[in-house]
Amino acid sequence: MPHTVSLTTNEFRLQLDDSGVATVWIDAPDASVNKISRDTLDGFSEVLGHLEQMNDLTGVLFISGKDASFVVGADLNMLAQAASPTDVRSISRRAHRLLWRIDTLGVPTVAAIEGPCMGGGLELTLGCTYRLASTHDATKLALPEVKLGLLPGGGGTQYLPRRIGVRVALTMIMTGKNIYPRKARDLGLVDALIHPPGLYGAGKRAVRQLANGTLSAPSKTSSLTNRLLEDNPLSRRIIYRQARRRAEDRTHRHYPAPPRIIDAVRTGLERDLDAGLDAEMQHFGELAFTPESQALVEIFFSKRVRETHAHAEDAQPVSTVGILGAGNMGGGIAQVTAAQDLDVVLKDQSFRQAAQGKKQVWSAFNRDLEKGILNRFERDRATERVAPTDTYAQMDHCDLIIEAVPEDLSLKRTVLSDIADVVADDAILASNTSSIPIAQIAEAVPHPERVLGMHYFSPVADVPLVEIIVTDQTSEAALATALDLVETQNKTAIVVEDGPGFYTTRILSIYLNEALLLLEEGADVPTVDQIMSDYGFPMGPFELLDFVGIDVASKITDVMSDHFPLAPEDISDSAARLADAGLLGQKTNIGFYHYGPSDNGSGKDRKDLNQNIYRNLGQTRRATPSPAIVQERLTLMMVNEAVRCLDDGVLRGPRDGDVGAVFGLGFPAYLGGPFRFIDQKGPSEVTKRMRDLAYQFGDRFSPTKLLIEHDHRKTAFHDYWSVHG
Amino acid sequence: MSDTPHDHTAVLVDGCRLPFQRSGTGYADLMAYDMGRMVLRGLLTRTGLSPETLDRVVMGTVIQDVQTSNVAREAALAAGIPNDVPAFTVTMACISSNQALTSGVDLIRVGIADRIVAGGTETLSDPPVRVPRPVRKRLFEARKAQNAIDYLQLFDGLDPSDLIPEAPSIEEFSTGEVMGESADRLAAAFGVSRREQDEYALRSHRKAAAAREAGHLDADLYRTAVSPDFDPITTDNVIRDDTSLDKLRSLPPAFINPFGTVTAGNSSALTDGASATLVMSKEVAEGDGYTPEAALRSYTYVAQDPGTELLLGPAYAIPQVLDDAGLTLDDIGVIELHEAFAGQVLAVLEALQSDTFAEEQLGRNSAVGTVDLDTVNAWGGSLSLGHPFGATGTRLVTTAAHRLGVEDGRWGLVAACAAGGQGHAMLIERLP
């Protein structure tokens, strides 16, 4: 009879069956997932103590007691509570010691993986003799620490290269990307796959067969090319160099983890395991105390906190979403909606245009098919969710409408009042405007309490943010329904109050205005773009203007200009002038740059600079300020406006401001968002820099009132608002 | 055949079809499953029906794809109909989707179901081609082959001609006769001339073109667009606007040379398409807030000798449903009669008004009656709209219902012939 060994820890359960196979159930109390905390480490140590005392132990199986979730990673609170790098290093040291104890049990150890197996969870499996994964849809393996500015501190930098080879291991650790079961087996990250219901039984059989020799532990899985490439120090040196160069291209050296990851891996392979583990532990401790890592951890927490809503139970069920306008935005919203098994009716003026929107959806799902993420049937079913139409008649049963027609108040009013006649009186009506005040749109609609803004960002499938805009009249039910939909679409929401440009467009347009002022002063377009992408923005301001459309930017300036805290002479009219000259950006293949079809066939690629751009603005000489000045001018204008949004009540708190800027606009994540940026630099330092800039470049840099208050009180935004907000 | 006492009258709530496309054109790259999925999605979108409430999906198809042998199930799942709604596929040659529809009607009448989707889907662009039997046999044996020698032995006795793939047979399995030959013979037996056939074919194209111009077909159509280009497909492309009697007369006989009368011009063309209907019990339809278009009344299936009367089924089926309802042809405002061949349609009409046929074949004293040609296929038929085998039946019913509305009629009659010597007829009554 199998019996349960009684433990003092409640993080694990330990069972022993008649054949001497011990099963260690990882099963944190009162939680739906397992995280690695101090309690977990203590409990694991206790479990190993029992196992070490057992004389007739055949082997050990590690498996999760949770539903389709192995271990989601380290409990970040454990790191947040650490007082010093020494503290963090001691956590790393304990983890290394536990892996060593698994290894020295002297019996086969098997990890049976189902669901997410992340970070410390994956490191635990790397200490085992054999890894078995279920083909459950939720199964994925990753070492995501790099995304938080860290490295895997539980032995991952050492055991992973030894298991799957240094090249693939470096890629996994440096990108943090998910590996799915079949790929994991191909890489040798796991040794076998099994369907979910067979996982436990197969895990026990694997232990017994490893013990009796009918199954042998995999040797270092490596193809011949891998061995040739990796088994000598010279070619490994090339691999390290390539990895470093790739990381620099991607992160512009703002992220401190990648070089330290390479160092830890290298130390372990070129010297020995112990030296490598020491290097890993050292780096882990230091990285955890870099401002970049702390900002990344914060923003990661903020993104995961679901927008809490007091009336969540008022949400209305949504099974069919109607989308008006089948352009890029409409098509993108259709895609992320259909991908979650909701029906979509996609309307445009002509059936042909609507069908092109469906084509965009199909193309996206077809790319997933080519990547092996979807099979043909799944692609077909998801695509077929989208029904194109040119008439409102087929939209009467839609539960929620999102209009994504061109940015024109009267057009938006017209389509929403037209659709209001067709759908039920309580169907939610959302506008995907980027700047027009929702209240002005809602005026035209009967029952304006069901109107709100749902501002998606382009490209919709890639940008994780949706900015929800509520008016004074918007009902709690409408907001709750929109929040539900955004969550269903796997997006992160921020809720902001109505006003011109809401939050994101407001801070972005003032940022772009500053870029255009730089241009008018004589700055060089590609140089400014390079400076800002070096700083960590996904693209430079002029590339961004080309991407959104210079005419669109000009229209937004029109809407915003009365509300800008700027003197008229500080509002650039360059966008309007360029738009008048027919330079609209990517859509006309010419703006600040020339554009042509991209090499991979989807979208457009930037080609050369449009040399006429300066002549269009009547300039000849180029002189760009220093990178530091460019970065400060652009970033501080944005940050200052974000504070003003908080002061105006457009923002409900600094969390929304940071999440909106980082996930909607690509504000550099290592800076943590506008408010984390101020908090890390200190309100006093930021205020002082702004006053310096105001002296040099004009009053538009004057720090806003709320920023000065924080300077006087010496309070950080996040701390202060978590108490007073 | 009449309503059950608790009045589970089966009603047609709505029906639609994809625009029919000549094979090898608009839907050339699709499977029947693709078109089935598209039309089911179309029906759900048009009606706003919550698919969770469906009791059954039934679809007809004739040329089966081995990958999707229960095409109704695959199409339903891909259309977003939930896993727990059963779906089955029926096959009965050109009346397959009639059988799909009446299977649904039966489930409603006995009280097993209240909400049914019935339809059909067919591609004739991609018939399943098989390698010949000797190769298939060896492929089966190859599963047991262990080494190179075993594999080599499989080639033993294989003739090079065995490697040429076989197209699916188009002959009637029992008689070895091609359907066009049967139609040619049937036309001759009822004295239908080549000129009458060509004139009827011309009429079909003219009627279809006029109905399209008048917008009558729009109510039937669910416009679509297919990957990878998603160019809109909004009209039937089998209709020949440019055809004329001269052109039709110039065509050579297609099946019986040199003196036959059936040509490519007066036969239905190979067509791809799909159609679907939403059929509900009357009580539930009204409870759900729908306004049903028509009640589905008496129906029957008949079967004769596939050698001599392959395509004459309607002449046997029509009197049965009329008698059952106590009606005569004079009561019928709308007739939708499947047009496999012009000669077959005219032979059926001839049989219905023949006293001899009535006496000898139907056991009646006198002819069933003369059909007023104005009531027949006023918006075109299979000759002009196209004939995707498995999808035609529900097109006939949907069109009949829509015509009753436009023409302000009460009774509609649907009839069709099918390979195997079988036939079908159904009466529908406009509601309310």
Coordinates of N, CA and C in Angstrom, one line a residue, chain A residues 124-193:
Chain A
L124 N 14.6 23.3 -11.3 CA 14.4 22.1 -10.5 C 14.5 20.9 -11.4
T125 N 13.8 21.0 -12.5 CA 13.8 19.8 -13.4 C 15.1 19.5 -14.0
L126 N 16.0 20.6 -14.2 CA 17.3 20.3 -14.7 C 18.2 19.6 -13.8
G127 N 17.8 19.6 -12.5 CA 18.6 18.8 -11.6 C 18.2 17.3 -11.6
C128 N 17.2 16.9 -12.3 CA 16.7 15.6 -12.3 C 17.4 14.7 -13.4
T129 N 17.3 13.4 -13.2 CA 17.9 12.5 -14.2 C 17.1 12.6 -15.5
Y130 N 15.8 12.8 -15.4 CA 14.9 12.6 -16.6 C 13.8 13.5 -16.5
R131 N 13.4 14.1 -17.7 CA 12.2 15.0 -17.7 C 11.1 14.5 -18.7
L132 N 9.9 14.5 -18.2 CA 8.8 14.1 -19.0 C 7.8 15.2 -19.0
A133 N 7.3 15.6 -20.2 CA 6.3 16.7 -20.2 C 5.0 16.2 -20.8
S134 N 3.9 16.7 -20.4 CA 2.6 16.4 -21.0 C 2.4 17.4 -22.1
T135 N 1.6 16.9 -23.1 CA 1.3 17.7 -24.3 C 0.1 18.7 -24.0
H136 N -0.3 18.9 -22.8 CA -1.3 19.8 -22.4 C -1.0 21.2 -23.1
D137 N -2.1 21.9 -23.6 CA -2.0 23.2 -24.2 C -1.2 24.2 -23.4
A138 N -1.3 24.0 -22.0 CA -0.7 25.0 -21.2 C 0.8 24.7 -20.9
T139 N 1.3 23.6 -21.3 CA 2.6 23.3 -21.0 C 3.6 24.2 -21.8
K140 N 4.5 24.8 -21.1 CA 5.5 25.6 -21.7 C 6.7 25.7 -20.7
L141 N 7.9 25.8 -21.2 CA 9.1 25.9 -20.4 C 9.9 27.1 -20.8
A142 N 10.4 27.8 -19.8 CA 11.1 29.1 -20.0 C 11.9 29.5 -18.8
L143 N 13.0 30.2 -19.1 CA 13.7 30.9 -18.1 C 13.5 32.4 -18.3
P144 N 12.5 33.0 -17.8 CA 12.1 34.4 -18.2 C 12.8 35.5 -17.4
E145 N 13.7 35.1 -16.5 CA 14.3 36.1 -15.6 C 14.9 37.3 -16.3
V146 N 15.4 37.1 -17.5 CA 16.0 38.2 -18.2 C 15.0 39.4 -18.4
K147 N 13.8 39.0 -18.6 CA 12.8 40.0 -18.8 C 12.6 40.9 -17.6
L148 N 13.0 40.5 -16.5 CA 13.0 41.3 -15.3 C 14.3 41.8 -14.9
G149 N 15.2 41.8 -15.9 CA 16.6 42.3 -15.6 C 17.4 41.4 -14.7
L150 N 17.1 40.1 -14.7 CA 17.8 39.2 -13.8 C 18.4 38.1 -14.6
L151 N 19.0 37.1 -13.9 CA 19.4 35.9 -14.6 C 18.8 34.7 -13.8
P152 N 18.8 33.5 -14.3 CA 18.3 32.4 -13.6 C 19.3 32.1 -12.5
G153 N 18.9 32.3 -11.2 CA 19.8 32.2 -10.1 C 19.8 30.8 -9.4
G154 N 19.0 29.9 -10.0 CA 19.0 28.6 -9.3 C 19.7 27.5 -10.1
G155 N 20.8 27.9 -10.7 CA 21.6 26.9 -11.5 C 21.3 26.9 -12.9
G156 N 20.3 27.7 -13.4 CA 19.9 27.6 -14.8 C 21.1 27.9 -15.8
T157 N 21.9 28.9 -15.4 CA 23.0 29.3 -16.4 C 24.0 28.1 -16.5
Q158 N 24.0 27.2 -15.6 CA 25.0 26.1 -15.6 C 24.4 24.8 -16.1
Y159 N 23.2 24.4 -15.6 CA 22.7 23.1 -16.0 C 22.1 23.1 -17.4
L160 N 21.5 24.3 -17.8 CA 20.8 24.3 -19.1 C 21.8 24.1 -20.2
P161 N 23.0 24.8 -20.3 CA 23.9 24.6 -21.4 C 24.5 23.2 -21.4
R162 N 24.6 22.6 -20.2 CA 25.1 21.2 -20.1 C 24.0 20.2 -20.7
R163 N 22.8 20.6 -20.6 CA 21.7 19.8 -21.0 C 21.4 19.9 -22.5
I164 N 21.3 21.1 -23.0 CA 20.9 21.3 -24.4 C 21.9 22.0 -25.3
G165 N 23.1 22.2 -24.8 CA 24.1 22.9 -25.6 C 24.1 24.4 -25.4
V166 N 25.3 25.0 -25.6 CA 25.4 26.4 -25.1 C 24.7 27.3 -26.0
R167 N 24.6 27.0 -27.3 CA 24.0 28.0 -28.2 C 22.5 28.2 -27.9
V168 N 21.8 27.0 -27.9 CA 20.3 27.1 -27.6 C 20.1 27.6 -26.2
A169 N 20.9 27.1 -25.3 CA 20.7 27.6 -23.9 C 20.9 29.1 -23.8
L170 N 21.9 29.6 -24.4 CA 22.0 31.1 -24.4 C 20.8 31.8 -24.9
T171 N 20.3 31.3 -26.1 CA 19.2 31.9 -26.6 C 18.0 31.9 -25.7
M172 N 17.8 30.7 -25.1 CA 16.6 30.6 -24.1 C 16.8 31.6 -22.9
I173 N 18.0 31.7 -22.4 CA 18.2 32.5 -21.2 C 18.2 34.0 -21.5
M174 N 18.7 34.3 -22.7 CA 18.8 35.7 -23.1 C 17.5 36.3 -23.6
T175 N 16.6 35.4 -24.1 CA 15.4 36.0 -24.6 C 14.2 35.7 -23.7
G176 N 14.4 34.7 -22.8 CA 13.3 34.3 -21.9 C 12.1 33.7 -22.6
K177 N 12.3 33.3 -23.9 CA 11.1 32.8 -24.6 C 10.6 31.5 -24.2
N178 N 9.3 31.3 -24.5 CA 8.6 30.0 -24.1 C 9.0 28.9 -25.1
I179 N 9.2 27.7 -24.6 CA 9.4 26.5 -25.4 C 8.2 25.6 -25.1
Y180 N 7.6 25.2 -26.2 CA 6.4 24.3 -26.1 C 6.8 22.9 -26.2
P181 N 5.9 21.9 -25.8 CA 6.4 20.6 -25.6 C 7.2 19.9 -26.8
R182 N 6.6 20.0 -28.0 CA 7.3 19.3 -29.1 C 8.7 19.8 -29.3
K183 N 8.8 21.2 -29.3 CA 10.1 21.8 -29.5 C 11.0 21.4 -28.3
A184 N 10.5 21.4 -27.1 CA 11.3 21.0 -25.9 C 11.9 19.6 -26.1
R185 N 11.1 18.7 -26.7 CA 11.6 17.4 -26.9 C 12.7 17.4 -28.0
D186 N 12.4 18.1 -29.0 CA 13.4 18.2 -30.1 C 14.7 18.8 -29.6
L187 N 14.7 19.7 -28.7 CA 15.9 20.4 -28.2 C 16.6 19.5 -27.1
G188 N 15.9 18.5 -26.6 CA 16.4 17.7 -25.5 C 16.2 18.3 -24.2
L189 N 15.3 19.4 -24.1 CA 15.0 20.0 -22.9 C 14.1 19.1 -22.0
V190 N 13.3 18.3 -22.7 CA 12.6 17.2 -22.0 C 12.9 15.9 -22.8
D191 N 12.8 14.8 -22.2 CA 13.2 13.6 -22.8 C 12.1 12.8 -23.4
A192 N 10.8 13.0 -23.0 CA 9.7 12.3 -23.6 C 8.4 13.1 -23.4
L193 N 7.4 12.9 -24.2 CA 6.1 13.5 -24.1 C 5.1 12.5 -23.8

